[in-house]
Coordinates of C-alpha atoms and ligand atoms in Angstrom, one line a residue:
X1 CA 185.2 317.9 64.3
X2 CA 187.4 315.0 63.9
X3 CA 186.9 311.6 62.9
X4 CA 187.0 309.9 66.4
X5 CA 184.0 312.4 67.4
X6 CA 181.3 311.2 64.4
X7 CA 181.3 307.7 65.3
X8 CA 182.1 305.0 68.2
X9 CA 183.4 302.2 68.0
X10 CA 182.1 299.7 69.9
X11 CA 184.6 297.0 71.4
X12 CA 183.8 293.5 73.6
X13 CA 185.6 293.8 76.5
X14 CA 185.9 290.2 77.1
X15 CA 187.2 289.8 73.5
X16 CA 188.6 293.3 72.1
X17 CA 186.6 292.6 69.2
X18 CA 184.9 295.5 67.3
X19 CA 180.7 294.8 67.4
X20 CA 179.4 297.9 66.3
X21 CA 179.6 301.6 65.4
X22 CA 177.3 304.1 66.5
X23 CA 177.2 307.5 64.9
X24 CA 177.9 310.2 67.5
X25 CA 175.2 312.8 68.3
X26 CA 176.6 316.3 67.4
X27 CA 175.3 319.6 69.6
X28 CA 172.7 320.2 66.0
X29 CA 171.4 316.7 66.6
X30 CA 170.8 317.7 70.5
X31 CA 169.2 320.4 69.3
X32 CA 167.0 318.9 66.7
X33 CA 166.0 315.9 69.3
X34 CA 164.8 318.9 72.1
X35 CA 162.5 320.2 69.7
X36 CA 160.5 316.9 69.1
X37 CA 160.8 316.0 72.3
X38 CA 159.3 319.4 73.2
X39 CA 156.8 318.7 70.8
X40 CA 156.2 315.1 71.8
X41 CA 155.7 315.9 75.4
X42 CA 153.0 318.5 75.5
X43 CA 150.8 315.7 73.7
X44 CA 152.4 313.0 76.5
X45 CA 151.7 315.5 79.3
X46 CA 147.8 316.1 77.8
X47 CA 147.0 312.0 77.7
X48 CA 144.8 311.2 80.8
X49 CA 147.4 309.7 83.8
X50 CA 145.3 305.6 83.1
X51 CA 147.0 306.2 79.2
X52 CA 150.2 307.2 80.1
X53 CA 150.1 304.4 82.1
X54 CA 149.1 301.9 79.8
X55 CA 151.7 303.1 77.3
X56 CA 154.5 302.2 80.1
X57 CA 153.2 298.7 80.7
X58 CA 153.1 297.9 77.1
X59 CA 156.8 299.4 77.0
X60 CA 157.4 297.3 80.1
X61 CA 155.9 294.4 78.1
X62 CA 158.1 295.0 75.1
X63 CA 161.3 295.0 77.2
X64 CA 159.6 291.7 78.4
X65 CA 159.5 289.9 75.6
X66 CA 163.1 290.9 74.2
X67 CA 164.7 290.1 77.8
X68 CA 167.0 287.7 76.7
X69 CA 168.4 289.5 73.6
X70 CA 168.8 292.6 75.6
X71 CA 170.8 290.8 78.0
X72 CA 173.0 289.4 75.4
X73 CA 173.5 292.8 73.8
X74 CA 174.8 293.7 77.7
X75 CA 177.2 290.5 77.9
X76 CA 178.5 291.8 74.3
X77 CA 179.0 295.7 74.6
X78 CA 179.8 295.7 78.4
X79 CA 181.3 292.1 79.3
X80 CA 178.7 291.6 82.0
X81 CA 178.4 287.9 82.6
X82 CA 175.1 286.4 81.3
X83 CA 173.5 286.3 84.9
X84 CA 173.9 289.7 85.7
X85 CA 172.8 291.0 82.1
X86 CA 169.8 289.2 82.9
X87 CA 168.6 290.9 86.1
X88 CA 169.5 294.1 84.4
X89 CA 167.3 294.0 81.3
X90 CA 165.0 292.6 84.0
X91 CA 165.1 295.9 86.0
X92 CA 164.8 298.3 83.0
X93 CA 161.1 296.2 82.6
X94 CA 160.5 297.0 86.3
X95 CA 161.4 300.6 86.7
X96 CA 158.7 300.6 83.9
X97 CA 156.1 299.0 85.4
X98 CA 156.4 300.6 88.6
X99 CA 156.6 303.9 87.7
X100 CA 153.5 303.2 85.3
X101 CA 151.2 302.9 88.5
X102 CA 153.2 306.4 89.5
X103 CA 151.1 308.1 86.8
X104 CA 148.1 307.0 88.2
X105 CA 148.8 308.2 91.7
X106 CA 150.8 311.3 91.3
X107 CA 148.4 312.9 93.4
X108 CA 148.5 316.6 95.3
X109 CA 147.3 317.3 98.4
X110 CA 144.1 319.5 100.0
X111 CA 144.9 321.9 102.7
X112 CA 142.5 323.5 104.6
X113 CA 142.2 327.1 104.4
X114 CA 139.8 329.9 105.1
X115 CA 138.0 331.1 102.5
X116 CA 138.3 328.8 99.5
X117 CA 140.0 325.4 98.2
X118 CA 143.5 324.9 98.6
X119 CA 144.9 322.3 96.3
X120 CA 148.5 321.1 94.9
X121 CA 149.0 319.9 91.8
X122 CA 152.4 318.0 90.3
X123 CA 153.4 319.2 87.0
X124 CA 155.6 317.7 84.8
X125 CA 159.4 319.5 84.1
X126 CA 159.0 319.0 80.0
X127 CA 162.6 317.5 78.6
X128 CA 164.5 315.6 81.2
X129 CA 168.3 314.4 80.0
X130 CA 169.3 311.4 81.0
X131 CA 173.1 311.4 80.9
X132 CA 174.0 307.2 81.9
X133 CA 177.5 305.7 82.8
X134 CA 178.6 302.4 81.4
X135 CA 178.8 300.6 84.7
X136 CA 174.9 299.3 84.5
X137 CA 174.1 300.8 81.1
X138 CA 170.4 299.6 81.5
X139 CA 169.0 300.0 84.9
X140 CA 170.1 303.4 84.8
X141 CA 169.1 304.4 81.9
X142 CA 166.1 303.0 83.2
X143 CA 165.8 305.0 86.7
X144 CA 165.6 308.0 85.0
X145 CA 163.8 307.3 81.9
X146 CA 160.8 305.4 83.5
X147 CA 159.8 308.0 86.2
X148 CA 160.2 311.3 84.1
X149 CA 158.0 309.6 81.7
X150 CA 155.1 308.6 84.2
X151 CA 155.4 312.2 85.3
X152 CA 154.6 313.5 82.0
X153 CA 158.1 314.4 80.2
X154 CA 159.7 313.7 77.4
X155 CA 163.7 311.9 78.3
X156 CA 167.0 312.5 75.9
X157 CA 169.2 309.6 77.2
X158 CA 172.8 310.4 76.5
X159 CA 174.4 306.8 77.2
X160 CA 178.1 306.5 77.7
X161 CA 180.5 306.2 75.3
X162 CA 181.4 302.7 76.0
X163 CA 177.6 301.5 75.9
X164 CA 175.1 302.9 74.1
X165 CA 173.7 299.4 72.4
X166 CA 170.9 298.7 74.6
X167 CA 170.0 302.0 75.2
X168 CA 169.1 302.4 71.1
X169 CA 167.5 298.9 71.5
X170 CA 165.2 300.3 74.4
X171 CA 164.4 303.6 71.9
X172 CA 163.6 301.1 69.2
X173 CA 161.3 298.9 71.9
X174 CA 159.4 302.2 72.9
X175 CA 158.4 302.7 69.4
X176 CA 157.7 299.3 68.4
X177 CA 155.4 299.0 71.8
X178 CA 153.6 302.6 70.9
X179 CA 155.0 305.5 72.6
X180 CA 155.1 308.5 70.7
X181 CA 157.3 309.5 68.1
X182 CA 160.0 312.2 69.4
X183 CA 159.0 311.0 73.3
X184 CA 161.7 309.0 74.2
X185 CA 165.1 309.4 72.4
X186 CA 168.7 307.9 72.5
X187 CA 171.4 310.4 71.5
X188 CA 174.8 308.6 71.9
X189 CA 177.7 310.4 71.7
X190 CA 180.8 312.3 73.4
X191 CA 180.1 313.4 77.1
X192 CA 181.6 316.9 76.6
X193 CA 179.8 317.4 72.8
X194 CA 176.1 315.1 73.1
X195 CA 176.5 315.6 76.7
X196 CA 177.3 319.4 78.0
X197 CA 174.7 320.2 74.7
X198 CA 172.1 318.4 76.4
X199 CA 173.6 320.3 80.0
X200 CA 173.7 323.5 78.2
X201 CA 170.6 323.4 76.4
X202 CA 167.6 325.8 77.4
X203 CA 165.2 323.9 76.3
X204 CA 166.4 320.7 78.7
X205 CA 164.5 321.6 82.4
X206 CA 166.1 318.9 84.2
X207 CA 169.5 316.9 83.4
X208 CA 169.9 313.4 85.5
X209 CA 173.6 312.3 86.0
X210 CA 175.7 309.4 86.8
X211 CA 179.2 309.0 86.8
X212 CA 182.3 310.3 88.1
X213 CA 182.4 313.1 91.1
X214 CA 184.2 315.8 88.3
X215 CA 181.7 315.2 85.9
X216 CA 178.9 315.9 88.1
X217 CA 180.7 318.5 89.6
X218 CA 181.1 320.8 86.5
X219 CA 177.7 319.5 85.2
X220 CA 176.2 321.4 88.1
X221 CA 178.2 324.0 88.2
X222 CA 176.3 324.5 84.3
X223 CA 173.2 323.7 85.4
X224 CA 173.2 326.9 88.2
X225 CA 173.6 329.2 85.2
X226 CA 169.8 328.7 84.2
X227 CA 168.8 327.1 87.5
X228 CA 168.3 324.0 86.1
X229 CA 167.0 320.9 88.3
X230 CA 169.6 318.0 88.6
X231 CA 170.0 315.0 90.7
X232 CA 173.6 313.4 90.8
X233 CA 174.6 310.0 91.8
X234 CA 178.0 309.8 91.7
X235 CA 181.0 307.4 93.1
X236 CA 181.0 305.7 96.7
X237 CA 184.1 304.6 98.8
X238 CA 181.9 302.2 100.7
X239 CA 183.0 300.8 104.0
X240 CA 181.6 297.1 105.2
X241 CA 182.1 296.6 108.8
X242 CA 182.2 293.5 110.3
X243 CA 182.1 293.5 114.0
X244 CA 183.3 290.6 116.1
X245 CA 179.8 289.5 117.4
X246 CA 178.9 288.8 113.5
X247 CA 178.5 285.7 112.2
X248 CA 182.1 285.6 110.6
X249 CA 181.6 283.2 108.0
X250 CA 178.6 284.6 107.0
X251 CA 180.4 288.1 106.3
X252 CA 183.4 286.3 105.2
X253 CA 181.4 284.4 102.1
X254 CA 179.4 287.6 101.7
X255 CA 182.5 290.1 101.5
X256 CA 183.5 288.9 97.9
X257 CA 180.0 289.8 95.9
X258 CA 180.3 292.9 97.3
X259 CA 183.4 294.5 95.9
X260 CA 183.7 292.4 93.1
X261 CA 180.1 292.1 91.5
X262 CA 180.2 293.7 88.2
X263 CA 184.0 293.5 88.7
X264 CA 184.0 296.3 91.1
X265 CA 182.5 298.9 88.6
X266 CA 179.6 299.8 91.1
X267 CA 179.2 302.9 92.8
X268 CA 178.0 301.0 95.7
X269 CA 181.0 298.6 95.9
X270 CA 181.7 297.5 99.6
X271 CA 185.6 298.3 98.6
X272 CA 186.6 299.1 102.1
X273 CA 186.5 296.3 104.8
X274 CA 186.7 297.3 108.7
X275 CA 187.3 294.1 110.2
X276 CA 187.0 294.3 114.6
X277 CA 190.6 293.6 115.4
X278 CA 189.6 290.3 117.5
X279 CA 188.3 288.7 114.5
X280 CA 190.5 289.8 111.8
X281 CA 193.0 287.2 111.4
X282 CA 189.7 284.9 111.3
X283 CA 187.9 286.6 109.1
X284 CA 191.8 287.0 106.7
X285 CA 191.9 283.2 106.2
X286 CA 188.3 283.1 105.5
X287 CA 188.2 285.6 102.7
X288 CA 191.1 284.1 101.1
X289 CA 188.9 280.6 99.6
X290 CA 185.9 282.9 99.2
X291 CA 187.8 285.1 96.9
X292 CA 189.6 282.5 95.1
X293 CA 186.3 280.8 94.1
X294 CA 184.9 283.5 92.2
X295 CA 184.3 282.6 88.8
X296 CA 186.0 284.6 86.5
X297 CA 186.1 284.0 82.9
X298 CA 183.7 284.4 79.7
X299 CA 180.7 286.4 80.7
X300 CA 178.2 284.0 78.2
X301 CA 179.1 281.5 80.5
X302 CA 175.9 280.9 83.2
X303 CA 178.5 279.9 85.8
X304 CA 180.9 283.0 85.1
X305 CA 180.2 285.4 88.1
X306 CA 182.9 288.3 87.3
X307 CA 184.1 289.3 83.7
X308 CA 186.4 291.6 82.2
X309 CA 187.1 295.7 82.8
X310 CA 185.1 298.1 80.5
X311 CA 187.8 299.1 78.6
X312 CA 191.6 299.0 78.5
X313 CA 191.7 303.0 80.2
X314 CA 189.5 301.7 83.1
X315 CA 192.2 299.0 83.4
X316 CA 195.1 301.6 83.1
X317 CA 193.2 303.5 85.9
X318 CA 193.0 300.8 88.0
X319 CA 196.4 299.5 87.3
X320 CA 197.2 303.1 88.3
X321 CA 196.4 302.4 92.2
X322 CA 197.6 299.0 92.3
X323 CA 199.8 297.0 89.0
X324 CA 199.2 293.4 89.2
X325 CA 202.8 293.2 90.5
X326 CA 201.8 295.0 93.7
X327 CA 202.0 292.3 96.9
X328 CA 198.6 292.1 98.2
X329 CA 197.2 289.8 100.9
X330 CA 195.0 287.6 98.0
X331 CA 194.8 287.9 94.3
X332 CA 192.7 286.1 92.5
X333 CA 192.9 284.9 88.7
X334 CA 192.2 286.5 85.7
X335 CA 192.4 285.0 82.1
X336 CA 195.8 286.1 80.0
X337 CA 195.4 287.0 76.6
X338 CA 192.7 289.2 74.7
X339 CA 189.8 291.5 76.4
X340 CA 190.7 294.0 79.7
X341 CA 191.1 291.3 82.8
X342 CA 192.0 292.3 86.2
X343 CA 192.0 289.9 89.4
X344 CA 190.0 290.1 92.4
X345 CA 192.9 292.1 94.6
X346 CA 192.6 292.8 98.2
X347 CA 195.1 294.4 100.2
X348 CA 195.7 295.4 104.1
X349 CA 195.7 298.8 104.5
X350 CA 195.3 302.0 106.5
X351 CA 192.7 304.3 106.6
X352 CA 194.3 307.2 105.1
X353 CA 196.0 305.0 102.0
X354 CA 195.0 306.4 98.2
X355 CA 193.7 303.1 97.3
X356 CA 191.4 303.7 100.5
X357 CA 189.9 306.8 100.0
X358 CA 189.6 307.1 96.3
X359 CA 187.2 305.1 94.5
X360 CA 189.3 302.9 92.3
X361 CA 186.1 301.3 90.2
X362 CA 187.6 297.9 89.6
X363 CA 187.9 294.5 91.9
X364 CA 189.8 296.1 94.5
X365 CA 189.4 296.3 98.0
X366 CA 191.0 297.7 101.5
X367 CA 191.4 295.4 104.5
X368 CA 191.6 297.9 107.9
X369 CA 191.4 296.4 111.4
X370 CA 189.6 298.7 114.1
X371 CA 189.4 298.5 117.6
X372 CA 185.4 299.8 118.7
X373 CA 182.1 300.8 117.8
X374 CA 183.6 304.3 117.8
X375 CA 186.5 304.0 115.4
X376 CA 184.9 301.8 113.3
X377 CA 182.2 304.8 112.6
X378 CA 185.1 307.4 112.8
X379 CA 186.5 304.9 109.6
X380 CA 183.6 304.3 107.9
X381 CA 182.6 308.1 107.7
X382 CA 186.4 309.8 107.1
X383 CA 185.5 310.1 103.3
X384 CA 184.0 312.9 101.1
X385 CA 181.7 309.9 99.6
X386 CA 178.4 309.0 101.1
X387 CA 176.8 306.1 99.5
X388 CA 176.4 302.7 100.7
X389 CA 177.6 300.6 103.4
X390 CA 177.0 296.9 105.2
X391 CA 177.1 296.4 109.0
X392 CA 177.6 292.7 110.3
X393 CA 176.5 292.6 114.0
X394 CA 174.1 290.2 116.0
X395 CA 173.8 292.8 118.4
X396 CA 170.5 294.4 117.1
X397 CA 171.2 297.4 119.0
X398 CA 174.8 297.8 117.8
X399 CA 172.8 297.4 114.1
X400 CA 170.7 300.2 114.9
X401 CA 173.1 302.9 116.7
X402 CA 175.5 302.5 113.3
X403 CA 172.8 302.4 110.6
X404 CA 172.2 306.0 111.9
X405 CA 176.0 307.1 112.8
X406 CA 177.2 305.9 109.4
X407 CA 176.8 308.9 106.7
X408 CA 175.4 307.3 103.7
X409 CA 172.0 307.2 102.1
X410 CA 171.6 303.2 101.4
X411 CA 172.9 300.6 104.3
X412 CA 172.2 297.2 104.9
X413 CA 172.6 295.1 107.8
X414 CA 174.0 291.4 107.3
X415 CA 173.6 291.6 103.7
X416 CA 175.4 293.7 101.0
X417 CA 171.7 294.6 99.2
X418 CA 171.3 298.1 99.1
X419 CA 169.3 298.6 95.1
X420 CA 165.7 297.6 94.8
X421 CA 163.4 299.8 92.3
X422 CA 160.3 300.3 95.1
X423 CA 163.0 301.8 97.8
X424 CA 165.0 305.0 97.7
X425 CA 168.6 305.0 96.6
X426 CA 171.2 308.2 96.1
X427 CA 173.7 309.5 97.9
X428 CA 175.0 311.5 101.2
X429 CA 177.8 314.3 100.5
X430 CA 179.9 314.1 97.4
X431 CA 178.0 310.9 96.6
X432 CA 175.1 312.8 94.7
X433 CA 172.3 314.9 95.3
X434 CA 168.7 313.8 95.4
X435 CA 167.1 310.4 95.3
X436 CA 166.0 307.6 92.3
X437 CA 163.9 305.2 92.7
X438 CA 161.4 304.1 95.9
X439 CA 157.7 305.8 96.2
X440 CA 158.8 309.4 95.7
X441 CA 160.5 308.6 92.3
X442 CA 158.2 310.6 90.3
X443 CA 158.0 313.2 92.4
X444 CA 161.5 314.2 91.3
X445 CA 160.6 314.8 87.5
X446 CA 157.7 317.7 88.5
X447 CA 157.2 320.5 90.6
X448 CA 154.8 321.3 92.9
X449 CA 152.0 324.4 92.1
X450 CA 149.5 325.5 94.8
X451 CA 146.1 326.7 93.7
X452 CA 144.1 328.6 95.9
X453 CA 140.4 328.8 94.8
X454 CA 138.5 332.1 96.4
X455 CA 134.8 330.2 97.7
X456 CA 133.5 334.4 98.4
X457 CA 130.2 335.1 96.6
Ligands
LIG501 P1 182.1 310.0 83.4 O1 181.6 310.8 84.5 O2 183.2 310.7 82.5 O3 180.9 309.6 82.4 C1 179.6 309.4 82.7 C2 178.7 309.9 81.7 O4 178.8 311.4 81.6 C3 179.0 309.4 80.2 O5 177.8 309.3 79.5 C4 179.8 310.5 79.6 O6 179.8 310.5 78.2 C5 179.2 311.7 80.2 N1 180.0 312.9 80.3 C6 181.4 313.0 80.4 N2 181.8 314.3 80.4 C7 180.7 315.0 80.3 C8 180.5 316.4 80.2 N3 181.5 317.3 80.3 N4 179.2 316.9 80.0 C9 178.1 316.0 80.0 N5 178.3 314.7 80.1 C10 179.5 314.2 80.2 O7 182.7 308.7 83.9 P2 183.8 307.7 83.1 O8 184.9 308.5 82.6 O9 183.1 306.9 82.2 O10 184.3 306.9 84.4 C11 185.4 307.5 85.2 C12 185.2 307.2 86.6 O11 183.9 307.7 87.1 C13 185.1 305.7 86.9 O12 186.4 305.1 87.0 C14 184.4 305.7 88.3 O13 185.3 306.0 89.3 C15 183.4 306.8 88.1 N6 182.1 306.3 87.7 C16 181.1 306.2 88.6 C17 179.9 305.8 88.3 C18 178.8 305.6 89.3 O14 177.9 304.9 89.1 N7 178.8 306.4 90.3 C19 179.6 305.4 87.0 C20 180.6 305.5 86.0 C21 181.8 306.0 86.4

């Protein structure tokens, strides 16, 4: 093993500096951590459903109270600006909380039958991996993490590379607030060392991923080989489609947040724009301002609304589908000198270009005119990606007919919002597989056993 492989280094994006180094996990560590976690969870999985349940909230509590350092930690390891980190840190507390009622109502179901008692019960899987991208470091972690746990499991979160500072704050937390030794464990390290031992494991029942379409690709590809359970989420090409009934200006002030929040690195980025041909030239000299006014600079700063890359090879990859030199119909600016800057770009394009169809991760988007209801559907849905989407009609029936012609799991109508921890959220085709979040959260982290119970003498 070389050196680069038994530690990380971890670097401010916004400043290039060197904040921390985190041991890697080896495949012996991985093993080590599933046998206490095995251990840990048969305990867990014995507590009645009201303790489990009170051990999340005084998690939930913990994360609470440490909100603000949390949030810092995010700004620092991730360049997220200070807002942002906020509702993040703010989420991981929620996910808890929520799924801490979960416990108390994961309940089966009584069918009748002849003859006897038919009931359904939902066990838990036992060890869950948790394998978390960079791009939100916390809620993620947190979607995972939170409902396996109400359900009874024990949770190995592998966290990116990049990222792994609040997710060994969060481990710390859960001890400090009382969960059990062994329950709940961070393993940073390498994704193909820490990361296909926790996919290759035997011991691991379930493995939860998010991040790039070839990763989850080969990771379930692994999992078939013991029939593992997995849920995906993976990238999103997502199309926001502003018809010419909309209010314009509203979709025009909108359109920014939603390709360039969290500087674009969001699976659900709106990163392709169909604009009705009517409107388009409106709706061109509209975006411009409302691009041009997104704060970008230090993420400590309150008023900073988009920060730096995650790294200098995400900029390298995003440089790869459009240089800064590249003419584009607005770029924004971006500070010179140390940490990995990119400005807000948006181009013209067609609906077959590269930098429309792949998912570029950075603030980048795709202007394409259509002329109908039809083509703008035929648009939105000519991708192997599933996601998200926004549709900006007053036509409530318009609203409607596309919500259900558009092919993706989470849209929203004259709003960009698509993520709240009490609704469902995944993805259609290559997108993913299976849901987070929403009621049925914890019903992903068991599986369902019928009893039948003979009532004969
Ligand atoms: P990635 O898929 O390589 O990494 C995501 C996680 O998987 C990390 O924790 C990583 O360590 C782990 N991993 C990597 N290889 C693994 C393997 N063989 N076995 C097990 N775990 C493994 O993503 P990335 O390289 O950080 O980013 C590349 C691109 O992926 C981005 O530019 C973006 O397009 C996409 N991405 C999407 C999301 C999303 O939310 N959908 C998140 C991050 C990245």
């Amino acid at each position: 093993m070389n050196e680069h492989q038994h530690e990380h280094r971890i670097i401010n994006p916004a400043t290039e500096e060197v904040i921390a180094t985190v041991p890697a996990a080896t495949p012996q560590d991985v093993d080590a951590a599933v046998k206490r976690a095995a251990d840990a969870q048969r305990s867990w999985a014995a507590l009645a459903p009201g303790d489990r349940a009170r051990h999340l909230r005084r998690f939930a509590d913990a994360v609470d109270a440490h909100l603000e350092e949390l949030a810092q930690l995010e700004v620092r390891e991730a360049g997220h600006p200070i807002g942002n980190a906020r509702w993040e840190a703010g989420n991981a507390r929620d996910l808890l909380e929520y799924a801490a009622g979960g416990a108390e109502r994961l309940n089966g179901a009584q069918i009748p039958v002849a003859g006897g008692l038919n009931v359904t019960f939902h066990e838990p899987l036992g060890v869950v991996a948790v394998i978390a991208p960079w791009n939100f470091p916390m809620p993620i972690a947190a979607w995972g993490l939170a409902p396996a746990l109400a359900a009874g499991n024990a949770v190995l979160l592998k966290p990116a590379e990049t990222t792994p500072l609040t997710a060994l704050r969060l481990a710390a937390l859960a001890l400090e607030a009382g969960l059990p030794e062994g329950l709940f464990q961070v393993l940073p390290g390498a994704g193909p060392v820490a990361g296909n031992a926790l996919v290759e494991h035997p011991g691991v029942a379930k493995v939860v991923f998010t991040g790039s379409t070839a990763v989850g690709k080969q990771i379930m590809a692994k999992c078939a080989a013991g029939v593992k359970r997995v849920t995906l989420e993976l990238g999103g090409k997502s199309p926001n489609i502003v018809f010419a009934d909309a209010d314009v200006e509203r979709a025009a002030a909108a359109a920014p947040g939603s390709f360039l929040d969290n500087t674009g690195q969001d699976c659900c980025a709106r990163s392709r724009i169909l604009v009705q041909r009517s409107v388009y030239d409106r709706f061109m000299e509209l975006l411009e301002p409302a691009v041009k006014s997104f704060t970008v600079g230090d993420p400590a700063d309150p008023a900073t609304q988009m920060g730096p890359l995650i790294s200098a090879a995400q900029r390298e990859r995003v440089r790869s589908y459009v240089p800064e030199s590249a003419p584009a119909a607005v770029r924004g600016e971006a500070p010179s000198g140390k940490g990995f800057w990119y400005p807000a770009t948006v181009l013209e394009g067609r609906p077959q270009d590269r930098t429309a169809v792949e998912e570029i991760f950075g603030p980048v988007a795709v202007v394409i005119p259509f002329e109908d209801e039809a083509e703008a559907v035929r648009i939105a849905n000519a991708t192997d990606y599933g996601l998200s989407g926004s549709i900006w009609t007053r036509d409530v029936s318009r609203a409607v007919r596309v919500s259900r012609a558009v092919a993706a799991g989470n849209l929203s109508v004259n709003s960009h919002s698509s993520v709240r921890y009490w609704t469902p959220f995944g993805g259609f085709g290559q997108s993913g597989l299976g849901r987070e979040l929403g009621p049925e959260a914890l019903a992903a982290f068991t599986e369902t056993k019928n009893v039948f119970i003979s009532t004969e003498e």
